[in-house]
Amino acid sequence: MKTQTLNNTEEVINKTERITGSEAIIKCLIAEGVDILYGYPGGAIMPVYDELYKYRDKIHHVLTRHEQGATHAAQGYARISGRVGVAMATSGPGATNLITGIADAQIDSTPMVCITGQVFSHLLGSDAFQETDIVGISTPVTKWNHQVTKASEIPEVLAKAFYIAKSGRPGPVLIDITKDAQVSELDFQYKKCTGIRSYIPVPKTKPDAVKAAADLINAAKKPMIVWGQGVILGQAENELKAVIEKAGIPAAWTILGASAIPTSHPLNIGMVGMHGNYAPNRLTNECDVLIAIGMRFDDRVTGSLNTYAKQAKIIHFEIDPAEVDKNVKTDVAVIGDSKDSLTQLLPLLNTNSHESWLQKFNDLYDIEFEKVIKDDISPTKEGLTMGEVLKQINIETKGNAAIVSDVGQHQMIACRYADFNITKSNITSGGLGTMGFALPAAIGAKMAAPEREVVAIIGDGGYQMTIQELGTIFQQKAAVKIVVLNNEFLGMVRQWQQLFFDKRYASTEMTNPNFVAIAEGYYIKAKKVTKREELADAVKEMIASKESYFLEVCVEKEDNVFPMIPAGASVSDIRLS
């Protein structure tokens, strides 16, 4: 009899046994190596929870305080571990509450499997209590979804779900399971999915395309790399570093690509995009060859497509053919896994250095430092800045922490100023821009990597969208460090209102509660900082804590994040003030 060892348990995978659909679901999860499951019970999923109770020594269930929190926690788990995150909810509102997290995972290519309960199959379409067409609702935001109405379908469907979620370009999968499928019996046997006809998750890299890319790079006088999360998802960090160093190419990153290469690397020229660094944005429109690796030319990176890198030859390394030529026309497309493609590229590259070209980036960085960075991290003004908080966190964590940020000004500051020495260290909501992401995502990240310091950087607006997950932190004893940068505004919207709407601060000023008292109400140690002389000791105390810790830092109310590319403008039009 063949067995497979998973999570210190021995799970039979080719023995047939008569069990219920609910037990089959749990056995499928165990066979896939699931050790943590985030969810919220309810009537239509209760049989599964009953079986889960019996297997609680093999799968740890985390009761979040809202189903959205379960999806974000599963995302955080997946992003830091590289494994599939799993979330579970009941039918109706339980299922619909998953949608924001699913949509976030879809656009940010996060592997996740969501399981929802559904009413009995004979009630489908009758508007039964807590019935909703979650398959129809989730179709646009899932990589694949499926409704199970028979217990016998469960093993094959769940095997496909995990395979699809984690293969190729990862993404979320939703499996909706009717209650009769959960309580009926089946002859259970589990076989992992290793392929699906007509589904080619990783296209084979064509050597001719790699050779064409190498020829362009070798002939370039002013080459520039922009890498994205595809490098991290493809585990190609070492290959990217080798390519950059051999060819001497300045390399910039998108926010989801941050941490693939250490911040301190001399060829790491910073972040591109709306609030990215001055040099890589400006010089995008001066390079002669632009090499995009595992990124999708998002509008926040390109600005106006009519003026984006028109002088350059474009090389696009990408696993998803649908992304090639979607926004930016390429001269050479290398389709395939980033690790394999870069491995093939490396021996074809000439050893080179582009010192005068790199110096241009350094010169523009000096300008940005004098006009922006210096005042952000070492301010002379009375009020605290978000940048100096990140600087202090860098000092205490030595750049080894995983930074989980929400969405807004604090997110851009965190991405700009956090030091990243370790890959998978920048966990944030990129494409969807989901406020409320950080607190539950930090829970998932900490539970997946308990040995790492996990620091959540959150604004006072987004924090209150999922503040109830403090209860999950307390119950799970997750040692997450929470930093709320409180400017009493929805800061990013306020910045746009100041710059483009004549300071009409419509519905952006926040009257906030006593955040410290709320954290203490959840038995989490908390402190509030209002003065610069208090900051260093408070951050040091927070990082030294072996338990969860909440730190509120009151920052300047009307500070703005610069540089900034105005919406729809060219990357060349990036503003320093």
XYZ file of C-alpha atoms in Angstrom, residues 173-486:
314
model
C -9.749 28.918 -7.165
C -13.209 28.638 -5.595
C -14.995 25.329 -5.013
C -18.663 25.550 -4.001
C -19.997 22.343 -2.408
C -23.684 21.673 -1.826
C -24.779 20.365 1.535
C -26.026 17.060 0.149
C -22.580 16.470 -1.388
C -21.107 17.055 2.064
C -23.352 14.590 3.913
C -23.557 11.847 1.254
C -21.047 9.032 1.173
C -18.482 8.089 -1.482
C -15.795 5.512 -2.055
C -12.862 7.807 -1.298
C -9.547 7.605 -3.048
C -7.230 10.562 -3.585
C -4.818 11.142 -6.401
C -2.994 14.433 -6.802
C -3.525 16.226 -10.078
C -0.386 16.557 -12.210
C -1.897 17.806 -15.448
C -5.091 18.811 -17.233
C -5.667 18.359 -20.939
C -5.426 21.638 -22.880
C -4.137 23.515 -19.808
C -0.470 24.417 -20.284
C 0.546 26.304 -17.124
C 4.176 26.800 -18.132
C 4.806 27.320 -21.852
C 8.104 25.928 -23.044
C 10.706 28.639 -23.496
C 11.899 28.971 -27.087
C 15.711 29.129 -27.406
C 15.442 31.420 -30.451
C 13.583 33.996 -28.359
C 16.200 33.803 -25.599
C 18.962 34.249 -28.196
C 17.204 37.273 -29.701
C 16.861 38.797 -26.242
C 20.552 38.194 -25.495
C 21.589 39.812 -28.783
C 19.614 42.964 -27.986
C 21.006 43.126 -24.456
C 24.603 42.590 -25.594
C 24.281 45.392 -28.152
C 22.639 47.832 -25.740
C 24.409 50.953 -24.532
C 21.763 51.974 -22.007
C 19.879 48.839 -20.924
C 17.450 48.820 -18.012
C 15.643 45.981 -16.253
C 12.251 46.271 -14.583
C 11.335 43.154 -12.636
C 8.074 42.219 -10.973
C 6.588 39.536 -8.756
C 7.042 36.918 -11.472
C 10.646 36.644 -10.349
C 9.561 35.798 -6.792
C 6.775 33.454 -7.868
C 9.223 31.669 -10.187
C 11.876 31.452 -7.458
C 14.266 33.140 -9.884
C 15.886 35.600 -7.469
C 19.384 34.117 -7.840
C 19.065 33.920 -11.614
C 17.979 37.559 -11.832
C 20.881 38.631 -9.634
C 23.324 36.682 -11.801
C 21.977 38.271 -15.005
C 22.127 41.768 -13.571
C 25.642 41.351 -12.248
C 27.090 39.684 -15.363
C 25.622 42.230 -17.784
C 26.010 45.201 -15.429
C 22.420 46.341 -15.970
C 20.659 48.824 -13.648
C 17.514 47.111 -12.377
C 14.299 48.579 -10.948
C 11.257 46.879 -9.431
C 7.515 47.110 -9.210
C 5.997 47.126 -5.714
C 5.180 43.407 -5.888
C 8.707 42.647 -7.100
C 10.328 44.359 -4.115
C 12.695 42.198 -2.043
C 13.692 39.794 -4.855
C 17.090 41.495 -4.743
C 18.357 43.216 -1.569
C 17.691 46.928 -1.346
C 21.407 47.587 -0.852
C 22.542 45.912 -4.087
C 24.541 48.482 -6.123
C 22.563 47.727 -9.301
C 19.202 48.008 -7.519
C 18.050 51.434 -8.695
C 14.743 51.562 -6.861
C 11.031 51.431 -7.535
C 9.168 52.401 -10.697
C 5.622 53.673 -10.746
C 3.458 56.572 -9.642
C 5.320 57.108 -6.357
C 8.511 55.311 -7.327
C 12.007 56.680 -7.453
C 12.942 59.615 -9.634
C 15.768 57.995 -11.598
C 14.190 54.770 -12.884
C 10.998 56.573 -13.845
C 12.775 59.384 -15.704
C 15.323 57.137 -17.397
C 12.703 54.670 -18.612
C 12.292 57.161 -21.435
C 16.046 57.280 -22.125
C 17.082 53.625 -22.077
C 17.718 51.909 -25.417
C 16.655 48.421 -24.291
C 14.012 47.837 -21.622
C 13.938 44.311 -20.217
C 10.698 43.513 -18.359
C 10.844 40.356 -16.256
C 7.737 38.935 -14.599
C 5.759 42.171 -14.670
C 2.644 43.164 -16.598
C 3.124 46.852 -17.489
C 0.427 48.039 -15.110
C -0.849 51.575 -15.689
C 0.638 52.720 -12.360
C 4.055 51.688 -13.729
C 3.771 53.015 -17.280
C 1.835 56.239 -16.870
C 0.767 57.370 -20.331
C 1.275 54.496 -22.770
C 1.572 57.010 -25.595
C 4.919 58.178 -24.245
C 6.198 55.093 -22.442
C 9.697 53.954 -23.523
C 8.997 54.725 -27.186
C 12.757 55.012 -27.885
C 13.550 51.566 -26.503
C 13.530 48.025 -27.748
C 11.239 46.087 -25.414
C 12.051 42.567 -24.198
C 9.351 40.876 -22.150
C 10.042 37.752 -20.066
C 6.600 36.485 -19.043
C 4.897 33.208 -18.104
C 1.406 34.326 -19.162
C 1.113 34.871 -22.944
C -2.004 36.986 -22.370
C 0.149 39.704 -20.792
C 2.483 40.027 -23.777
C 1.600 42.971 -26.048
C -1.476 43.680 -23.908
C -0.320 47.146 -22.879
C 3.152 47.634 -24.341
C 4.244 46.314 -27.734
C 7.286 44.078 -27.396
C 10.179 43.522 -29.802
C 11.143 40.183 -28.251
C 8.836 38.070 -26.108
C 10.344 35.244 -24.056
C 7.402 33.153 -22.886
C 8.026 30.735 -20.045
C 9.026 30.281 -16.435
C 11.321 33.088 -15.259
C 13.816 30.754 -13.600
C 14.198 28.628 -16.728
C 14.272 31.623 -19.097
C 16.921 33.510 -17.117
C 18.973 30.337 -16.725
C 19.033 30.003 -20.504
C 19.813 33.700 -20.941
C 22.783 33.914 -18.574
C 25.438 32.051 -20.638
C 24.477 34.032 -23.755
C 25.199 37.395 -22.136
C 28.484 39.225 -22.478
C 30.193 40.277 -19.277
C 29.685 44.005 -19.228
C 29.381 47.146 -17.158
C 27.546 50.333 -17.975
C 29.254 52.694 -15.563
C 28.395 56.007 -17.229
C 24.753 54.884 -17.660
C 24.563 53.740 -14.032
C 26.024 57.069 -12.956
C 23.003 58.820 -14.460
C 20.781 56.886 -12.054
C 23.046 57.772 -9.157
C 23.033 61.459 -10.095
C 19.245 61.571 -10.246
C 19.041 59.695 -6.942
C 21.164 62.449 -5.367
C 18.652 65.020 -6.606
C 15.751 62.990 -5.183
C 17.597 62.581 -1.886
C 18.130 66.314 -1.472
C 14.615 67.323 -2.510
C 12.538 64.472 -1.054
C 14.224 61.632 0.813
C 16.223 63.685 3.297
C 13.108 65.452 4.552
C 11.179 62.167 4.690
C 13.633 60.201 6.827
C 15.512 62.943 8.714
C 13.014 65.792 8.933
C 13.650 69.158 10.516
C 9.953 69.941 10.903
C 8.274 69.538 14.263
C 5.818 66.810 13.328
C 6.714 63.174 12.775
C 6.906 61.787 9.230
C 6.020 58.329 8.007
C 9.484 57.969 6.498
C 11.293 58.355 9.807
C 9.108 55.637 11.308
C 10.219 53.235 8.562
C 13.810 54.302 9.112
C 13.538 53.393 12.783
C 11.964 50.028 11.934
C 14.893 49.349 9.575
C 17.323 50.065 12.395
C 15.636 47.652 14.789
C 14.940 44.844 12.296
C 18.155 45.281 10.287
C 16.129 44.906 7.096
C 15.170 41.308 7.853
C 11.489 41.826 8.689
C 8.545 41.008 6.474
C 6.694 44.275 5.925
C 2.946 43.892 5.351
C 1.412 47.160 4.221
C -2.132 48.283 3.606
C -3.081 50.723 0.825
C -2.461 54.454 0.756
C 0.319 56.908 1.528
C 1.809 54.653 4.186
C 2.015 51.835 1.604
C 4.065 53.952 -0.773
C 6.297 55.119 2.077
C 6.777 51.528 3.257
C 7.688 50.344 -0.233
C 10.044 53.279 -0.761
C 11.890 53.216 2.558
C 11.765 49.707 4.024
C 15.023 47.783 3.731
C 14.564 44.332 2.234
C 17.363 41.823 2.667
C 15.250 38.681 2.258
C 12.943 37.706 -0.576
C 9.171 37.534 0.018
C 9.458 40.439 2.464
C 7.114 42.988 0.877
C 3.520 41.810 1.236
C 0.967 44.317 0.041
C -2.155 44.663 -2.073
C -0.885 45.758 -5.468
C -3.303 45.557 -8.363
C -6.601 45.818 -6.494
C -5.425 48.273 -3.841
C -7.499 46.771 -1.030
C -7.780 48.843 2.126
C -8.060 46.498 5.102
C -5.607 43.998 3.602
C -2.669 44.379 5.961
C -3.926 43.346 9.401
C -5.315 39.911 8.416
C -2.546 39.356 5.854
C 0.024 39.924 8.589
C -1.673 37.208 10.664
C -1.321 34.727 7.803
C 2.282 35.731 7.157
C 3.272 35.343 10.795
C 1.593 31.954 11.099
C 3.309 30.723 7.925
C 6.724 32.020 9.026
C 6.705 32.233 12.837
C 10.491 32.595 12.885
C 10.311 35.908 10.996
C 9.509 39.343 12.351
C 6.277 40.491 10.705
C 5.457 44.192 10.875
C 2.145 45.529 9.569
C 2.252 49.147 8.377
C -1.295 50.524 8.222
C -3.051 53.870 7.867
C -5.787 54.931 10.262
C -8.389 54.524 7.489
C -7.584 51.019 6.276
C -6.953 49.823 9.813
C -10.571 50.387 10.755
C -11.822 48.290 7.839
C -10.560 45.051 9.414
C -9.805 46.173 12.979
C -11.902 43.282 14.296
C -9.076 40.908 13.343
C -7.324 42.043 16.518
C -9.549 39.371 18.025
C -7.936 36.771 15.758
C -4.471 37.955 16.780
C -5.391 37.660 20.452
C -7.033 34.247 20.130
C -4.213 32.802 18.010
C -1.448 34.491 20.014
C 0.095 35.616 16.731
C 3.070 37.864 17.505
C 2.291 40.432 14.818
C 3.697 43.938 15.265
C 1.110 46.525 14.195
C 2.087 50.096 13.336
C -0.692 52.567 12.558
C 0.555 55.781 10.974
C -2.224 58.122 12.028
